[in-house]
PDB file of C-alpha atoms and ligand atoms in Angstrom:
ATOM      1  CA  UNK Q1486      37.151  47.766-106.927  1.00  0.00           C
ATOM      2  CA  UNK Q1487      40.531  48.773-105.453  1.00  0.00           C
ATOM      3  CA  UNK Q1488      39.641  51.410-103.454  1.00  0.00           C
ATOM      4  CA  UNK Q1489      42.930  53.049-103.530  1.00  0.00           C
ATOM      5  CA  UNK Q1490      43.633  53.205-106.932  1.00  0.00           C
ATOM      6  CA  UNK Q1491      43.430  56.892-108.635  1.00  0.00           C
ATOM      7  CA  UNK Q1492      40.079  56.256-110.920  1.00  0.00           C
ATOM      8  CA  UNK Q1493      39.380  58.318-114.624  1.00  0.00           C
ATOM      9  CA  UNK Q1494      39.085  61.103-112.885  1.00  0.00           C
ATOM     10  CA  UNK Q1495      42.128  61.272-111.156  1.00  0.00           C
ATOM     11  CA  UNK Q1496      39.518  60.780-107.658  1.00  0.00           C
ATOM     12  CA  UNK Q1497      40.338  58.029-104.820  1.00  0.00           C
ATOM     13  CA  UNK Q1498      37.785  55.826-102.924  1.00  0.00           C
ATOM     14  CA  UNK Q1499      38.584  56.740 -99.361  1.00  0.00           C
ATOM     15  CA  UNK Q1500      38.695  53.669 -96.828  1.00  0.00           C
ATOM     16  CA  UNK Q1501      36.333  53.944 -94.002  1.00  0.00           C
ATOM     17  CA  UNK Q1502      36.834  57.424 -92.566  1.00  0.00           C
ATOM     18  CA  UNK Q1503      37.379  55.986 -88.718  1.00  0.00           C
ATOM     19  CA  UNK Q1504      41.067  54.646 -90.048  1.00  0.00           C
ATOM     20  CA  UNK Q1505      42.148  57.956 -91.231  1.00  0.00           C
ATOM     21  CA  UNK Q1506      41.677  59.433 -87.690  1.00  0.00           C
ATOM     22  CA  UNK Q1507      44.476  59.433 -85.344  1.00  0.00           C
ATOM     23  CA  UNK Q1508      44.219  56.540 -82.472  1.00  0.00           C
ATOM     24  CA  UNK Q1509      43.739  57.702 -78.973  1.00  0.00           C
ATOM     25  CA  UNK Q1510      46.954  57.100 -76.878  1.00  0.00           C
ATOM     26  CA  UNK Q1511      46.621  54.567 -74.479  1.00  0.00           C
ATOM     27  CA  UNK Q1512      45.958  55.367 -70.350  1.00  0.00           C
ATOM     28  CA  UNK Q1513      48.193  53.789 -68.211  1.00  0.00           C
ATOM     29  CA  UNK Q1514      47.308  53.610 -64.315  1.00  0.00           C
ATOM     30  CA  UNK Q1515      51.039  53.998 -62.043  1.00  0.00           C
ATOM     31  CA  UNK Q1516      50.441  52.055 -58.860  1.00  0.00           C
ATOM     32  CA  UNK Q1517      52.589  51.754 -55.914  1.00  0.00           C
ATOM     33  CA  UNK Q1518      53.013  48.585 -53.978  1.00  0.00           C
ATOM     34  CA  UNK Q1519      53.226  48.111 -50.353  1.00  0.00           C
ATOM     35  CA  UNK Q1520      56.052  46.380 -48.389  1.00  0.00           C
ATOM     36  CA  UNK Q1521      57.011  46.098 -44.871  1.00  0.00           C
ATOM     37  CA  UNK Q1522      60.105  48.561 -45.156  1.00  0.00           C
ATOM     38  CA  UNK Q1523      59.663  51.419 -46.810  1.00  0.00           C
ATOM     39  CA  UNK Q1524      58.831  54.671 -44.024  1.00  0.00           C
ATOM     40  CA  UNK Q1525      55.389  55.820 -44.542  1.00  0.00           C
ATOM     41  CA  UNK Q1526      56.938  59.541 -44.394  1.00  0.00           C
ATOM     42  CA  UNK Q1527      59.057  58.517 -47.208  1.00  0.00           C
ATOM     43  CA  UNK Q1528      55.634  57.233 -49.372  1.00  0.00           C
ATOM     44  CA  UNK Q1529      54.208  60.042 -48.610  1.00  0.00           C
ATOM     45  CA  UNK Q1530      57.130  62.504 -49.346  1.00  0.00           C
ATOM     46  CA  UNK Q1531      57.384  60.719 -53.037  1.00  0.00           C
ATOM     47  CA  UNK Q1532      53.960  61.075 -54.105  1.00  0.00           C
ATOM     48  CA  UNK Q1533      54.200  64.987 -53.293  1.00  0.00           C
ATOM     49  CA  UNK Q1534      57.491  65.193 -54.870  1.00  0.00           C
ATOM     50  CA  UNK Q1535      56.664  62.721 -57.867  1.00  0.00           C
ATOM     51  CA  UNK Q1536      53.028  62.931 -58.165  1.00  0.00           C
ATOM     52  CA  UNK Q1537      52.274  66.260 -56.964  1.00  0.00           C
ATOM     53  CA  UNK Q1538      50.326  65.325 -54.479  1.00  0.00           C
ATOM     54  CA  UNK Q1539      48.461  67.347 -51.335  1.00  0.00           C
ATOM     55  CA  UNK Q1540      49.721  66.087 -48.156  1.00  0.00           C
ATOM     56  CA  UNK Q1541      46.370  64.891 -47.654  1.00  0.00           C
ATOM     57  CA  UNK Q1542      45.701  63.278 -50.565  1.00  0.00           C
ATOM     58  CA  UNK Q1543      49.584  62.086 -50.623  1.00  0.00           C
ATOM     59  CA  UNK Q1544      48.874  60.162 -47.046  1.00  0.00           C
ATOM     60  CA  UNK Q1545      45.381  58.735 -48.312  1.00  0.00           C
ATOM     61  CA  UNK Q1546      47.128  57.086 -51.689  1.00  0.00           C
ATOM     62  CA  UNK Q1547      50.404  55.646 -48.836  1.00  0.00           C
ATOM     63  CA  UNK Q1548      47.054  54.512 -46.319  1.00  0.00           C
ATOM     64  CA  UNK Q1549      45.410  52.974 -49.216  1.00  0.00           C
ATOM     65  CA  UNK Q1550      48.460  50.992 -50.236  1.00  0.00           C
ATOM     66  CA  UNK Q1551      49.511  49.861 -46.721  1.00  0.00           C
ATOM     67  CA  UNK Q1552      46.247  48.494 -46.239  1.00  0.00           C
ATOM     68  CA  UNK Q1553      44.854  46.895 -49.157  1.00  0.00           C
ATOM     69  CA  UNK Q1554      48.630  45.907 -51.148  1.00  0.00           C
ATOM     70  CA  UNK Q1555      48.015  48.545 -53.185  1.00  0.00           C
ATOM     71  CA  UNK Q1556      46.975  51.989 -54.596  1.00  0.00           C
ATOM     72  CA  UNK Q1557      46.540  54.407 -57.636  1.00  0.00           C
ATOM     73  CA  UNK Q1558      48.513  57.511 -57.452  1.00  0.00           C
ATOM     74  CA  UNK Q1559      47.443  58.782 -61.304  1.00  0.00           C
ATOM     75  CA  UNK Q1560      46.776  57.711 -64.740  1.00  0.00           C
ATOM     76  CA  UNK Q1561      49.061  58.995 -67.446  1.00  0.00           C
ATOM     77  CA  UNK Q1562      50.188  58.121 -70.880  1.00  0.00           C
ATOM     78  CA  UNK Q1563      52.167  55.906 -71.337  1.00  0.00           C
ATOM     79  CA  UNK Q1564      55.696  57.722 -71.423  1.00  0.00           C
ATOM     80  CA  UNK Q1565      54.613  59.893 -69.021  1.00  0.00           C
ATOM     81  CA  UNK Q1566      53.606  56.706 -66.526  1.00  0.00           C
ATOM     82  CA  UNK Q1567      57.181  55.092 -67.678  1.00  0.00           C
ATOM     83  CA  UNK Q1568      59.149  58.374 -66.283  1.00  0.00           C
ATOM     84  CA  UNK Q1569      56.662  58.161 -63.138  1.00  0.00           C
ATOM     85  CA  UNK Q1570      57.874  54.948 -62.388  1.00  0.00           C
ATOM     86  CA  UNK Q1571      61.709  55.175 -63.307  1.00  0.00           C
ATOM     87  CA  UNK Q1572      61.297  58.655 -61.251  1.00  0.00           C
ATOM     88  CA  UNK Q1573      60.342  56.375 -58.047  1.00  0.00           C
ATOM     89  CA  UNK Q1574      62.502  53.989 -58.426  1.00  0.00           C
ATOM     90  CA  UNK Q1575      65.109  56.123 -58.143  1.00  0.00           C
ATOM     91  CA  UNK Q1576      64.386  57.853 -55.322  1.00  0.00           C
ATOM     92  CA  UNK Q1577      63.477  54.333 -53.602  1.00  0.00           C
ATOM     93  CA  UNK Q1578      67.026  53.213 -54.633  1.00  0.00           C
ATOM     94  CA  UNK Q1579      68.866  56.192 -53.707  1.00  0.00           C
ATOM     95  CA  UNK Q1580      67.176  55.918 -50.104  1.00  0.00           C
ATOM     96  CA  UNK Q1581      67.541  52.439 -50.515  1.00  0.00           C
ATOM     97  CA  UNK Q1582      64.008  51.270 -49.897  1.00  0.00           C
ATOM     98  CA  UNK Q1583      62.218  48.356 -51.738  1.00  0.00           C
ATOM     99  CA  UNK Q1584      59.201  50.056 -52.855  1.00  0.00           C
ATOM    100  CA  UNK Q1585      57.551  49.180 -56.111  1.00  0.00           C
ATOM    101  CA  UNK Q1586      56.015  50.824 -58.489  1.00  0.00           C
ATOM    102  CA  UNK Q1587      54.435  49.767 -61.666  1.00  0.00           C
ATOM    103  CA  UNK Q1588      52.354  50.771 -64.815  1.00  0.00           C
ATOM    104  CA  UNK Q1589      48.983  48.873 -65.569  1.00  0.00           C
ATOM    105  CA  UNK Q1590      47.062  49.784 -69.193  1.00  0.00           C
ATOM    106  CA  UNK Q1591      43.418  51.021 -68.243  1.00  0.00           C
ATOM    107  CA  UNK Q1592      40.659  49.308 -70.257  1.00  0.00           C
ATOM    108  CA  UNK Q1593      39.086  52.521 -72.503  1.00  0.00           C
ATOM    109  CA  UNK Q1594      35.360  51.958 -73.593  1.00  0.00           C
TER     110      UNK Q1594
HETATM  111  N1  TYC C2732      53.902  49.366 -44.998  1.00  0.00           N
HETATM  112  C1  TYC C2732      54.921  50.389 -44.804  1.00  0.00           C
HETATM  113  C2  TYC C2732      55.253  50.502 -43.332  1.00  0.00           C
HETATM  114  O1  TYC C2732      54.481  50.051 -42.499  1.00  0.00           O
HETATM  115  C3  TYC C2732      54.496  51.752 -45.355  1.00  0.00           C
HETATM  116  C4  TYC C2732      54.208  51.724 -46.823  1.00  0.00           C
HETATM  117  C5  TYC C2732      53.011  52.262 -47.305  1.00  0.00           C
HETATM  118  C6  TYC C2732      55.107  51.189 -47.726  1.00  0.00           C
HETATM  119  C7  TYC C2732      52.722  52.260 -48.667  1.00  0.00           C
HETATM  120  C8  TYC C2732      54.825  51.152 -49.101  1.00  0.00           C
HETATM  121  O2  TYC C2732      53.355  51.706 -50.896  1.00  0.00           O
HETATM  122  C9  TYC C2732      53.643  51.695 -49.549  1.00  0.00           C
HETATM  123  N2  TYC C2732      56.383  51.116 -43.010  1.00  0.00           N
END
């Protein structure tokens, strides 16, 4: 039976209820990259400025990335983590520094 096709009654055969509901929006992860330029003040300055960040929590995320290549400063959606990341590249381009910054889709459950 075409489920949605008016029947007699003037009734329709609703699909599986899961496809009427809205879909989640996606998580996206913005991650900074290290390099062997960019001041660690400045790091540190941007992810308080951009990121809202603690100082203290704002030097962890810059430690974490000049050690290991990497680090997380939040997870967003996904225009949100687009600004984040135009947002730093600015700054880094105004300064003139070669940071990088860039969005990575979390896996949801
Ligand atoms: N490695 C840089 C330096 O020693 C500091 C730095 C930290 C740069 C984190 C980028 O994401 C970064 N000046």
């Amino acid at each position: 039976m075409d489920k949605n096709k008016p029947r007699e009654d003037g009734s329709v055969l609703l699909k599986e209820r899961t496809k009427l509901q809205p879909k989640k929006p996606g998580k996206y992860a913005v991650v900074i990259l290290n390099d062997d330029y960019t001041p660690r003040d400045f790091v540190v300055w941007l992810l308080q400025t951009v990121f809202a960040k603690s100082l203290e929590k704002a030097n962890q995320i810059m430690m974490e990335a000049h050690t290991t290549g990497k680090a997380l400063c939040g997870i967003y959606t996904k225009d949100i983590a687009n600004t984040m990341v135009l947002q730093v590249r600015n700054l880094a381009d105004q300064y003139e520094f070669p940071l990088e910054c860039r969005i990575e889709a979390v896996k949801e459950e």
